[in-house]
Short mmCIF file of C-alpha atoms in Angstrom, two decimals:
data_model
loop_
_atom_site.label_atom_id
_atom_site.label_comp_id
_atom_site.label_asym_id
_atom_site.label_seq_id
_atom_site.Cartn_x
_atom_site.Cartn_y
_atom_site.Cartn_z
CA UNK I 718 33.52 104.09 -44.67
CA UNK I 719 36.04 102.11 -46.34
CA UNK I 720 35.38 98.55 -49.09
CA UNK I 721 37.04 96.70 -46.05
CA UNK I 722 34.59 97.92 -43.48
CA UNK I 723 31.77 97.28 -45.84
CA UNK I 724 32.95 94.18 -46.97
CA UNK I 725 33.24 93.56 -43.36
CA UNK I 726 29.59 94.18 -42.36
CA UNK I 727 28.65 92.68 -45.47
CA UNK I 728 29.67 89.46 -44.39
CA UNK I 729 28.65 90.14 -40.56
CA UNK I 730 24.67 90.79 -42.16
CA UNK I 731 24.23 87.62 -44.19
CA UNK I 732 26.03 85.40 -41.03
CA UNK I 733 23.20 87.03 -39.01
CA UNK I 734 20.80 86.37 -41.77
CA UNK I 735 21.73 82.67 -41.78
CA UNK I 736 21.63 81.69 -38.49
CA UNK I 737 18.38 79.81 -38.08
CA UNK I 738 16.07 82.32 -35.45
CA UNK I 739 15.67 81.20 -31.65
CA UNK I 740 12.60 79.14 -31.42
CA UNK I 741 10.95 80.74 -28.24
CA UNK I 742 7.32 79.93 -26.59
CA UNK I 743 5.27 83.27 -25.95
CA UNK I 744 2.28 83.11 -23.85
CA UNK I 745 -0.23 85.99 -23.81
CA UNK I 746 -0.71 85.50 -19.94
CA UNK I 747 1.61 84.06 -17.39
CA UNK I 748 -0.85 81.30 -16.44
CA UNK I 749 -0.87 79.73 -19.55
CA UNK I 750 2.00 77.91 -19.10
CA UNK I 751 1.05 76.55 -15.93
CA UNK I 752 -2.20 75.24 -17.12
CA UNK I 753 -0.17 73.35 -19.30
CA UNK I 754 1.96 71.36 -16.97
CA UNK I 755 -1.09 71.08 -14.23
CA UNK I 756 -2.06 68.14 -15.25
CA UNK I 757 0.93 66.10 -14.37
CA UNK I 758 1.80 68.07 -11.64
CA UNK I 759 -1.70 66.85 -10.43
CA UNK I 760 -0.74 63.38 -10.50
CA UNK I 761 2.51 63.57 -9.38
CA UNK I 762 1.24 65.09 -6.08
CA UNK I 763 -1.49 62.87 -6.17
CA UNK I 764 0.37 59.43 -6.68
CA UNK I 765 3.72 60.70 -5.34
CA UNK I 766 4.26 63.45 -2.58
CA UNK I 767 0.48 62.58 -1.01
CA UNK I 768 1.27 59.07 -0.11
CA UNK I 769 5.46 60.07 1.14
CA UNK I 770 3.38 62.54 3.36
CA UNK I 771 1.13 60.01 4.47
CA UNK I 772 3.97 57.63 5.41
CA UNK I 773 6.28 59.79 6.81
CA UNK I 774 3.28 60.97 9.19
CA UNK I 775 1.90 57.34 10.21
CA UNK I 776 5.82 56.67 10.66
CA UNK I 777 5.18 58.24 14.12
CA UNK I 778 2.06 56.37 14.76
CA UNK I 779 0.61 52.76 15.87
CA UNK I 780 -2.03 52.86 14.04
CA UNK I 781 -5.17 50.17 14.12
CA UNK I 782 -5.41 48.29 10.65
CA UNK I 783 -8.32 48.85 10.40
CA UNK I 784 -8.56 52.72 11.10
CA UNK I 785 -9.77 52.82 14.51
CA UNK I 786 -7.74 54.79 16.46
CA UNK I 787 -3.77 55.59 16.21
CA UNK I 788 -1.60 56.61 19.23
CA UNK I 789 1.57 58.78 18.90
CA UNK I 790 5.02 56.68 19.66
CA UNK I 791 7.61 58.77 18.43
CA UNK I 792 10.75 57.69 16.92
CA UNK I 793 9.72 53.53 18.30
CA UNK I 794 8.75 52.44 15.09
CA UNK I 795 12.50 53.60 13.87
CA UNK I 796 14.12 52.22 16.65
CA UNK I 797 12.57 48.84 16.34
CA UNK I 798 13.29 48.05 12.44
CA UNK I 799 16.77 49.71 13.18
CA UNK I 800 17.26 47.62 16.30
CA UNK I 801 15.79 43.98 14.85
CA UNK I 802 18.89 41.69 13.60
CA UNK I 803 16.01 40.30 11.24
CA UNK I 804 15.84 44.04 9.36
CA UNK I 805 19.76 44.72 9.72
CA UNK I 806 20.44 40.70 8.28
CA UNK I 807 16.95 41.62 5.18
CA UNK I 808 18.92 45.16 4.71
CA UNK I 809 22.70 43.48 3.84
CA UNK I 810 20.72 41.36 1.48
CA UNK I 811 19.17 43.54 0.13
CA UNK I 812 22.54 45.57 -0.57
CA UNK I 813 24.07 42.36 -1.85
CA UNK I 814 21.25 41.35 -4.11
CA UNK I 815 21.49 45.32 -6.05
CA UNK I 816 24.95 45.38 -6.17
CA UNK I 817 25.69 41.75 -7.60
CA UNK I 818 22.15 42.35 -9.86
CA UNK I 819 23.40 45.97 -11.15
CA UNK I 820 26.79 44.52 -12.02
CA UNK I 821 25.59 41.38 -13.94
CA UNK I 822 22.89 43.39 -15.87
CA UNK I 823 25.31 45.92 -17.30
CA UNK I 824 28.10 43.73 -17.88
CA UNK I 825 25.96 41.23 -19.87
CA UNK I 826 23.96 43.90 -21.26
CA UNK I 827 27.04 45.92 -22.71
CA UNK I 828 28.51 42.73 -23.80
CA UNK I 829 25.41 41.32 -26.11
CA UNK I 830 25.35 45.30 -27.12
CA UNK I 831 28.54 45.07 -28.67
CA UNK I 832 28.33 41.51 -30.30
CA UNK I 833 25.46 42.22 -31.57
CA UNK I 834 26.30 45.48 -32.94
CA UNK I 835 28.97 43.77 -34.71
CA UNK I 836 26.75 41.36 -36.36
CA UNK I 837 26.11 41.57 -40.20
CA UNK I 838 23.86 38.70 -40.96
CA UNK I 839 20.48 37.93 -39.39
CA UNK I 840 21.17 41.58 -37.07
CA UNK I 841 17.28 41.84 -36.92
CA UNK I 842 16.10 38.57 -35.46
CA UNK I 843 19.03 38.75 -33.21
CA UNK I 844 18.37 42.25 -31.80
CA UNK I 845 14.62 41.44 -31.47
CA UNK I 846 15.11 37.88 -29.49
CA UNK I 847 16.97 39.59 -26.91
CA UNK I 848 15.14 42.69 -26.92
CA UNK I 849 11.65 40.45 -26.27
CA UNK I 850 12.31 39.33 -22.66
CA UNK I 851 11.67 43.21 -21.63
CA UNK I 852 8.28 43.18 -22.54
CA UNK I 853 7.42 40.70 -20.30
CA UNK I 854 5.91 41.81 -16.81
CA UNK I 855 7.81 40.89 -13.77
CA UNK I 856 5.23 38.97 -12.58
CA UNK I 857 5.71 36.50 -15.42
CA UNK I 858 8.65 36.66 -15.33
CA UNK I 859 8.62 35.44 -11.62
CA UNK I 860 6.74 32.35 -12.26
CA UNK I 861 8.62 31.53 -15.44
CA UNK I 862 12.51 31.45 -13.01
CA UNK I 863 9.77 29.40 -10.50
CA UNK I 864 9.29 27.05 -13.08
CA UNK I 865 12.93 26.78 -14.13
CA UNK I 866 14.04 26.41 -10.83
CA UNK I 867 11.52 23.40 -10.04
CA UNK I 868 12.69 21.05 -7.80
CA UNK I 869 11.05 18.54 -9.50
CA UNK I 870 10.65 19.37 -13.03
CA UNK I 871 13.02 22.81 -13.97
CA UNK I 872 15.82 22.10 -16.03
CA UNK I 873 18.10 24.37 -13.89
CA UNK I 874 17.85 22.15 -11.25
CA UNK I 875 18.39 18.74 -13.51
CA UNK I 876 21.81 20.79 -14.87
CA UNK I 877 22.73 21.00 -11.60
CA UNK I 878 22.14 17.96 -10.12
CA UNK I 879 24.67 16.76 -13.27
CA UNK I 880 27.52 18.46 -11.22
CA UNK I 881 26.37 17.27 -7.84
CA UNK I 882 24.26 20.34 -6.59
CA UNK I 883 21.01 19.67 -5.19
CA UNK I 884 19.35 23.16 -5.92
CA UNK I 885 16.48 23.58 -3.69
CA UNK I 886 15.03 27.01 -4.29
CA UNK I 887 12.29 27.91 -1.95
CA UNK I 888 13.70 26.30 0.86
CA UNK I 889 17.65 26.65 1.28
CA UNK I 890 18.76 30.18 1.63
CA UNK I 891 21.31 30.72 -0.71
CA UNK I 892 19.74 28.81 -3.57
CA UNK I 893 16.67 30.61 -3.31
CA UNK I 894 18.99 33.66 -3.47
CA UNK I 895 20.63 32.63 -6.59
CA UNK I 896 17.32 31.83 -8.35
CA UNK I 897 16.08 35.29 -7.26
CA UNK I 898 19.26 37.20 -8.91
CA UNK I 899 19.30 35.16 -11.76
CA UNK I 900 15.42 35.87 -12.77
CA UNK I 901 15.98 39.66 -11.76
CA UNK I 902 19.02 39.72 -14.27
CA UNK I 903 17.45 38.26 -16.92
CA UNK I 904 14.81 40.32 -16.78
CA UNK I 905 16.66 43.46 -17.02
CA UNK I 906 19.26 42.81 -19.64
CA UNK I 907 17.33 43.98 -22.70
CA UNK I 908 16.87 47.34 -21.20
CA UNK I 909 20.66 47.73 -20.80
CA UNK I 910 21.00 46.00 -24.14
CA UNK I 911 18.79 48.37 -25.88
CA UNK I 912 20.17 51.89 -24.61
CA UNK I 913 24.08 50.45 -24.77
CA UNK I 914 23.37 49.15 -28.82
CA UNK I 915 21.97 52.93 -29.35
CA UNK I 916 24.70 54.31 -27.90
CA UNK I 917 27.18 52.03 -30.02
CA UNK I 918 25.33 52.93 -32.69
CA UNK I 919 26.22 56.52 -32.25
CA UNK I 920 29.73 56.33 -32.39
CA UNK I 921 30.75 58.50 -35.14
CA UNK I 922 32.07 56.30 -38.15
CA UNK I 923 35.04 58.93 -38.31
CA UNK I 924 36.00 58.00 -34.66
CA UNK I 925 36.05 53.96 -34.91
CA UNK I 926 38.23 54.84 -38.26
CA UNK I 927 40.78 56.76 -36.53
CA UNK I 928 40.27 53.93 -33.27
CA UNK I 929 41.15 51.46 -35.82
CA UNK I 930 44.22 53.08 -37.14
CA UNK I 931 45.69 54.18 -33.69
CA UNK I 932 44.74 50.74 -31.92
CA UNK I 933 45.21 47.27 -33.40
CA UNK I 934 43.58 45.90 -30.28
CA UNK I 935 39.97 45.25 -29.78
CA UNK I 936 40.24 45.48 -26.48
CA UNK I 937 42.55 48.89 -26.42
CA UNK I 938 39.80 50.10 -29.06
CA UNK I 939 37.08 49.35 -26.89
CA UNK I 940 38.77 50.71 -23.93
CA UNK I 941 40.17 53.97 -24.66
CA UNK I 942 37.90 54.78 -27.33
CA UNK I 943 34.05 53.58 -27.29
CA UNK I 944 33.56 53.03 -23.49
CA UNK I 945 34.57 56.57 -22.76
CA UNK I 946 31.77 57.79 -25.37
CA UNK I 947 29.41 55.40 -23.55
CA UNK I 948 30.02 56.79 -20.38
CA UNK I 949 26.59 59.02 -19.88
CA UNK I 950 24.26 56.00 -21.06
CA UNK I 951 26.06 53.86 -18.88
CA UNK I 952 25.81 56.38 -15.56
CA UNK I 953 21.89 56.55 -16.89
CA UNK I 954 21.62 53.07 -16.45
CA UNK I 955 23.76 52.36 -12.96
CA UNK I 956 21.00 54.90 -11.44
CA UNK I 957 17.88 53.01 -13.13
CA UNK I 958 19.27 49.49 -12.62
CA UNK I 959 19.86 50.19 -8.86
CA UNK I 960 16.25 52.11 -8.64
CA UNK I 961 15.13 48.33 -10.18
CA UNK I 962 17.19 46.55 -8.01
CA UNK I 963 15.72 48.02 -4.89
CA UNK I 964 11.48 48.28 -6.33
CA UNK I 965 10.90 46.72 -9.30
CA UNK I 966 12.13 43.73 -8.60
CA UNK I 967 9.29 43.29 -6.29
CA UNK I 968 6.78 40.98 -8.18
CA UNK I 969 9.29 38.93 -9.19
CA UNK I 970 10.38 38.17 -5.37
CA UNK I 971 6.35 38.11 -4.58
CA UNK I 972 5.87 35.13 -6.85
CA UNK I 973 9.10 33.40 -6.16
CA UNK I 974 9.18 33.26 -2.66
CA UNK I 975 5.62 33.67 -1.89
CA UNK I 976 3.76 30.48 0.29
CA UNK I 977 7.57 29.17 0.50
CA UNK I 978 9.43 28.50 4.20
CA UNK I 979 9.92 31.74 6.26
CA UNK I 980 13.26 31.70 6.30
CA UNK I 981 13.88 32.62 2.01
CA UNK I 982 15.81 36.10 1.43
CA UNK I 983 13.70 39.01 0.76
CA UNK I 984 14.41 42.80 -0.17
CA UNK I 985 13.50 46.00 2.02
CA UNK I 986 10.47 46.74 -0.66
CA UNK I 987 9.23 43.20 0.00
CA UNK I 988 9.77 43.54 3.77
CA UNK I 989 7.44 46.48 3.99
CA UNK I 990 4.47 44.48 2.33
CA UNK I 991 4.98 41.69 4.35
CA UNK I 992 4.57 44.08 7.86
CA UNK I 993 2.17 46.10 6.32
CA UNK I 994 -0.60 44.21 4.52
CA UNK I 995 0.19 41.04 6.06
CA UNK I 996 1.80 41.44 9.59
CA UNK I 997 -0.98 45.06 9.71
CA UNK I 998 1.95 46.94 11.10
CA UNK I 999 0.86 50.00 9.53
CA UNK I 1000 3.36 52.24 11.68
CA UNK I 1001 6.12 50.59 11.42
CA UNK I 1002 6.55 49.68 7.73
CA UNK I 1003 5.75 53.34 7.45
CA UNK I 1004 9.32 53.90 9.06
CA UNK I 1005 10.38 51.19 6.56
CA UNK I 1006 9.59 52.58 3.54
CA UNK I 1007 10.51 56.19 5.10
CA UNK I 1008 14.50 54.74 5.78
CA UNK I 1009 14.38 52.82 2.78
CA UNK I 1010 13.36 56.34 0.70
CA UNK I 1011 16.52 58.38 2.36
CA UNK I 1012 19.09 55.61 1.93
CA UNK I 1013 17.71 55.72 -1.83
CA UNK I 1014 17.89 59.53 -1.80
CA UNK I 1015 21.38 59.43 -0.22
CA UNK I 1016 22.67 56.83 -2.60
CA UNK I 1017 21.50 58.39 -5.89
CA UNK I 1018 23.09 61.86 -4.51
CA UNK I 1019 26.04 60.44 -3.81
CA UNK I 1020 25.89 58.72 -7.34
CA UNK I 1021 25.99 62.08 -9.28
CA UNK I 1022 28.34 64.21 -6.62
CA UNK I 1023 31.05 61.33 -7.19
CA UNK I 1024 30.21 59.67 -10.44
CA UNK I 1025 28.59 61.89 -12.78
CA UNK I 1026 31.88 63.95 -11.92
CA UNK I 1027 33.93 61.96 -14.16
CA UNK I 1028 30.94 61.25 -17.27
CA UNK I 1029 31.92 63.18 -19.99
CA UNK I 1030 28.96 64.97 -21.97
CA UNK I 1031 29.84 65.69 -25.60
#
């Protein structure tokens, strides 16, 4: 053997030698593992795939409300919401009210991110004001916008009656509508605002050096440079925002429109409580919450066949 192929294997040895080992979970028994995650699986059937069983199966059924009896009918109860202009009319609403809510929570979201990650002076109390409105629960947050939106004593609803609007939320359609958004989009901005600041926060200080030789712009640095890198936090938060759009968004409509004219904008969530625990249409808000859970399913799939295609992870 020759110095060079020593040398050579040498070298090869101590690499090995320093490459930290493979950290790697041994179980004595292959039910060990399992035991581990039972639990959770547990309540995921439990709270999850028990009750999308039990809805996809009354679906079929008109069932008493009070558990009397229940009579097979098919595909009726899909034909009916599919076939009422009242559930087509709630549905483009619906649509309208997560697009235009996704949109305005990002946008504002990304653009408090980057002021305030820009901010020298007073960073904390300025981060931590905007950051507070999250931990409020939607159902306070619901009678705070019902409060702002007053028609006798919210302060939205003085501003605009200084420009000529008479803002009657809770009883004209598209005011109502505008409250609702409004309150929803407030309500979700510090969750964008927190996971866009983390991610500007984790643009290398080497790349916003080179960005700021290459680009005198701002707007060219922000562009072609940092928006690219924020790409996977911001396809993370088009899925949840939609997912909040569409369900958690819930209690604030509930206190907002609640005891108010029939004729205020609700979502498809809301629309299943109102046939189900107040109209006792067991059957078909079943088929309501069963359409609403595929055009979910077929939205977030089409979300990461089309989207997550161009997201760049690394």
């Amino acid at each position: 053997m020759t110095a060079s192929h020593l040398a050579a294997r040498s070298r090869h040895w101590f690499a090995r030698r320093a490459e930290p080992p493979a950290k790697q979970a041994q179980f004595d028994r292959k039910l060990t593992p399992w035991l581990f995650v039972a639990p959770q699986l547990l309540i995921v059937a439990i709270f999850f795939y028990w009750p999308s069983v039990q809805a996809v199966t009354s679906s079929f059924y008109l069932e008493d409300p009070f558990g009397f009896g229940a009579s097979f009918v098919g595909l009726d109860n899909y034909r009916d919401a599919l076939g009422s202009a009242e559930y087509r009319q709630i549905a483009g609403f619906t649509a309208f009210f997560a697009a235009t809510v996704t949109a305005l929570a990002l946008g504002l979201g990304l653009l408090l991110a980057v002021k305030a990650d820009a901010v020298l002076r007073g960073a904390g109390a300025y981060k931590t004001a905007l950051i507070s409105v999250y931990a409020i629960a939607p159902p306070v947050v619901g009678l705070i916008g019902m409060m702002l939106f007053d028609m006798h004593i919210g302060p939205f609803t003085r501003a605009a009656a200084l420009i000529g609007w008479d803002l009657k939320v809770g009883i004209d359609y598209w005011d109502t509508a505008i409250a609702l958004i409004t309150v929803a989009v407030w309500k979700q901005i510090p969750y964008n605002f927190i996971f866009f600041l983390s991610g500007l926060q984790a643009v290398p200080a080497a790349v916003r050096e080179a960005a700021l030789i290459d680009a005198i712009s701002g707007w060219r640095r922000f562009r072609d440079v940092t928006l690219p890198l924020l790409a996977p936090t911001a396809f993370f938060l088009l899925v949840i925002n939609i997912t909040y759009a569409l369900f958690d968004t819930f209690g604030i409509i509930d206190v907002m429109v609640k005891d108010k004219p029939a004729n205020n904008p609700v979502t498809l969530v809301y629309k299943v409580y109102l046939d189900g625990f107040k109209g006792n249409d067991i059957g078909g808000s079943s088929a309501q919450s069963v359409i609403l859970m595929i055009v979910v399913a077929t939205l977030t799939l089409a979300q990461f066949r089309l989207i997550e295609r161009r997201v760049h992870y690394g």
